[in-house]
């Protein structure tokens, strides 16, 4: 079925069918019901691209993420798509990997598809060199661009960000208040979020008078790899009585290390993660972590995006706080 068939069966002009599809008020209610009834009886689905040309909107949002197999990003994608559906928008997902050239290629691909807006899921899209972010600045001039857990200053893009620095500082403060004196921090990237978490750890050390040198480490990804990395630190004579990790996977690796090394948790080694993912509760013992409230992050981003698309003014930066979830890998006060 096409628009010509609908026109013939409903006994109206092609222009009238087009007005019904586009939601025009220049059609009587009786005619609208008749045309819609014919469409329903014949299972007619309008071509989204053709309809988008008439409405000047595809009602589609492009989503970019680095790696959909990542447990955190997978949940972000699910929640974003759910919220967009509730608002009557479809989504188009591109998994870019971590190379700049691929990120730029897929962003241009989404632009060529005529999406109404872009959501960049994860802080991996903010590059170290400002000139490498030029393609994001250009995209933000053409359509709304929302960054989740990343800030691109002066770009005109919108950011929804958890205060990762504050959350890690509070976790570190807590471990130090519970007796640890030789904490280490494990992180896996120099992304915006990764740098903020590291900054929070270092700030806590400075406030407690603990030298920061040799306390933070770029760690390989994966639970067994993290366990081996910590064993290597121990073998090199680096002492630590607490391990703070930038995500729950690294924290689960720290728990695995402690079990193999015969170190009691939390008496001899306190461990914290980040994200409050399934890994934090699947671990034995369950892991103390920071809940960065991913559902709030996604619902807020989509809500703000809908306001932008409706022509309303919204703040370019929205920051919120994480919630600390204390479980069995850290000591109890008193």
CSV table of C-alpha atoms in Angstrom, one decimal, residues 120-277:
chain,number,residue,atom,x,y,z
A,120,UNK,CA,26.7,10.8,23.3
A,121,UNK,CA,26.6,8.1,25.9
A,122,UNK,CA,29.7,8.1,28.1
A,123,UNK,CA,32.6,10.4,28.7
A,124,UNK,CA,34.8,8.7,26.1
A,125,UNK,CA,33.7,11.3,23.5
A,126,UNK,CA,35.6,14.2,25.1
A,127,UNK,CA,39.1,14.1,23.7
A,128,UNK,CA,42.3,15.3,25.5
A,129,UNK,CA,43.2,17.8,22.7
A,130,UNK,CA,40.7,20.5,22.2
A,131,UNK,CA,41.2,20.4,18.4
A,132,UNK,CA,40.1,16.8,18.3
A,133,UNK,CA,36.7,17.9,19.5
A,134,UNK,CA,36.1,20.1,16.5
A,135,UNK,CA,33.6,17.7,15.0
A,136,UNK,CA,31.4,17.9,18.1
A,137,UNK,CA,31.5,21.7,18.1
A,138,UNK,CA,30.3,21.6,14.4
A,139,UNK,CA,27.6,19.1,15.2
A,140,UNK,CA,26.3,21.3,18.1
A,141,UNK,CA,25.8,24.2,15.6
A,142,UNK,CA,23.4,22.0,13.5
A,143,UNK,CA,21.2,20.2,16.0
A,144,UNK,CA,20.9,19.6,19.8
A,145,UNK,CA,23.8,17.5,21.1
A,146,UNK,CA,23.6,15.9,24.6
A,147,UNK,CA,26.6,14.6,26.4
A,148,UNK,CA,26.1,12.1,29.2
A,149,UNK,CA,28.9,12.3,31.8
A,150,UNK,CA,31.0,14.6,29.8
A,151,UNK,CA,31.4,18.4,29.4
A,152,UNK,CA,32.6,20.2,26.3
A,153,UNK,CA,33.1,23.8,27.4
A,154,UNK,CA,31.8,26.5,25.0
A,155,UNK,CA,30.4,24.0,22.5
A,156,UNK,CA,26.7,24.9,22.8
A,157,UNK,CA,26.1,21.2,23.6
A,158,UNK,CA,24.1,20.1,26.7
A,159,UNK,CA,25.7,18.1,29.5
A,160,UNK,CA,24.1,15.9,32.1
A,161,UNK,CA,26.8,14.9,34.5
A,162,UNK,CA,27.2,13.0,37.8
A,163,UNK,CA,29.6,14.6,40.2
A,164,UNK,CA,32.1,11.8,40.0
A,165,UNK,CA,34.9,13.7,41.8
A,166,UNK,CA,32.7,14.3,44.8
A,167,UNK,CA,31.5,10.7,45.0
A,168,UNK,CA,35.1,9.2,44.9
A,169,UNK,CA,36.3,11.8,47.4
A,170,UNK,CA,33.5,10.8,49.8
A,171,UNK,CA,34.3,7.1,49.3
A,172,UNK,CA,38.0,7.8,50.0
A,173,UNK,CA,37.2,9.9,53.0
A,174,UNK,CA,35.1,7.0,54.4
A,175,UNK,CA,37.8,4.4,54.0
A,176,UNK,CA,40.3,6.6,55.6
A,177,UNK,CA,38.0,7.4,58.5
A,178,UNK,CA,37.5,3.6,58.9
A,179,UNK,CA,41.3,3.0,59.4
A,180,UNK,CA,42.9,2.7,56.0
A,181,UNK,CA,46.2,4.6,55.6
A,182,UNK,CA,47.6,3.2,52.3
A,183,UNK,CA,44.8,3.4,49.8
A,184,UNK,CA,45.3,2.8,46.0
A,185,UNK,CA,43.1,4.0,43.2
A,186,UNK,CA,42.6,1.9,40.0
A,187,UNK,CA,41.2,3.4,36.8
A,188,UNK,CA,41.1,2.3,33.2
A,189,UNK,CA,41.0,5.4,31.1
A,190,UNK,CA,41.8,9.1,30.8
A,191,UNK,CA,38.2,10.0,29.9
A,192,UNK,CA,36.5,13.0,31.4
A,193,UNK,CA,34.8,10.8,34.0
A,194,UNK,CA,38.0,8.9,34.7
A,195,UNK,CA,39.9,12.1,35.3
A,196,UNK,CA,37.2,13.5,37.6
A,197,UNK,CA,37.2,10.3,39.7
A,198,UNK,CA,41.0,10.5,40.0
A,199,UNK,CA,40.8,14.1,41.0
A,200,UNK,CA,38.4,13.2,43.8
A,201,UNK,CA,40.7,10.5,45.2
A,202,UNK,CA,43.7,12.9,45.1
A,203,UNK,CA,41.8,15.6,46.8
A,204,UNK,CA,40.9,13.3,49.7
A,205,UNK,CA,44.5,12.2,50.1
A,206,UNK,CA,45.7,15.9,50.2
A,207,UNK,CA,43.1,16.8,52.8
A,208,UNK,CA,44.3,13.8,55.0
A,209,UNK,CA,48.0,14.5,54.5
A,210,UNK,CA,48.7,11.3,52.6
A,211,UNK,CA,51.4,11.6,49.8
A,212,UNK,CA,49.7,10.9,46.4
A,213,UNK,CA,52.8,9.5,44.7
A,214,UNK,CA,52.5,5.8,43.8
A,215,UNK,CA,48.8,5.7,45.0
A,216,UNK,CA,47.0,5.7,41.6
A,217,UNK,CA,47.3,3.3,38.7
A,218,UNK,CA,46.0,2.9,35.2
A,219,UNK,CA,44.8,-0.7,35.3
A,220,UNK,CA,44.1,-3.2,32.5
A,221,UNK,CA,40.4,-4.1,32.0
A,222,UNK,CA,38.9,-7.4,33.1
A,223,UNK,CA,38.4,-9.1,36.5
A,224,UNK,CA,41.3,-11.6,36.2
A,225,UNK,CA,43.6,-8.9,34.7
A,226,UNK,CA,42.9,-6.6,37.6
A,227,UNK,CA,43.5,-9.4,40.1
A,228,UNK,CA,46.9,-10.1,38.5
A,229,UNK,CA,47.7,-6.4,38.4
A,230,UNK,CA,47.2,-6.1,42.2
A,231,UNK,CA,49.2,-9.2,42.8
A,232,UNK,CA,52.0,-7.6,40.8
A,233,UNK,CA,51.8,-4.5,42.9
A,234,UNK,CA,52.1,-6.6,46.0
A,235,UNK,CA,55.1,-8.5,44.5
A,236,UNK,CA,56.8,-5.2,43.8
A,237,UNK,CA,56.6,-4.3,47.5
A,238,UNK,CA,53.8,-1.7,47.1
A,239,UNK,CA,51.7,-1.8,50.3
A,240,UNK,CA,48.0,-1.1,50.2
A,241,UNK,CA,45.2,-1.6,52.7
A,242,UNK,CA,42.4,-0.2,50.6
A,243,UNK,CA,41.5,-0.4,46.9
A,244,UNK,CA,39.2,2.2,45.3
A,245,UNK,CA,38.2,1.4,41.7
A,246,UNK,CA,36.7,3.6,39.1
A,247,UNK,CA,34.1,1.0,38.2
A,248,UNK,CA,32.6,-2.2,39.7
A,249,UNK,CA,34.5,-4.5,37.3
A,250,UNK,CA,37.8,-3.4,38.6
A,251,UNK,CA,36.5,-3.7,42.2
A,252,UNK,CA,35.4,-7.3,41.5
A,253,UNK,CA,39.0,-7.9,40.3
A,254,UNK,CA,40.3,-6.5,43.6
A,255,UNK,CA,38.0,-8.9,45.5
A,256,UNK,CA,39.3,-11.8,43.4
A,257,UNK,CA,42.9,-10.7,44.2
A,258,UNK,CA,42.2,-10.6,47.9
A,259,UNK,CA,40.7,-14.1,47.9
A,260,UNK,CA,43.7,-15.6,46.1
A,261,UNK,CA,46.2,-13.6,48.2
A,262,UNK,CA,44.5,-14.7,51.4
A,263,UNK,CA,43.7,-11.2,52.5
A,264,UNK,CA,40.6,-10.8,54.6
A,265,UNK,CA,37.9,-8.3,53.4
A,266,UNK,CA,37.3,-5.8,54.9
A,267,UNK,CA,39.6,-6.4,57.9
A,268,UNK,CA,42.9,-6.4,55.9
A,269,UNK,CA,41.7,-4.8,52.6
A,270,UNK,CA,38.8,-2.5,52.0
A,271,UNK,CA,37.4,-2.3,48.5
A,272,UNK,CA,35.0,0.1,46.7
A,273,UNK,CA,33.7,0.2,43.2
A,274,UNK,CA,31.6,2.6,41.1
A,275,UNK,CA,28.3,2.5,39.2
A,276,UNK,CA,26.3,0.2,41.5
A,277,UNK,CA,26.1,-2.4,38.7
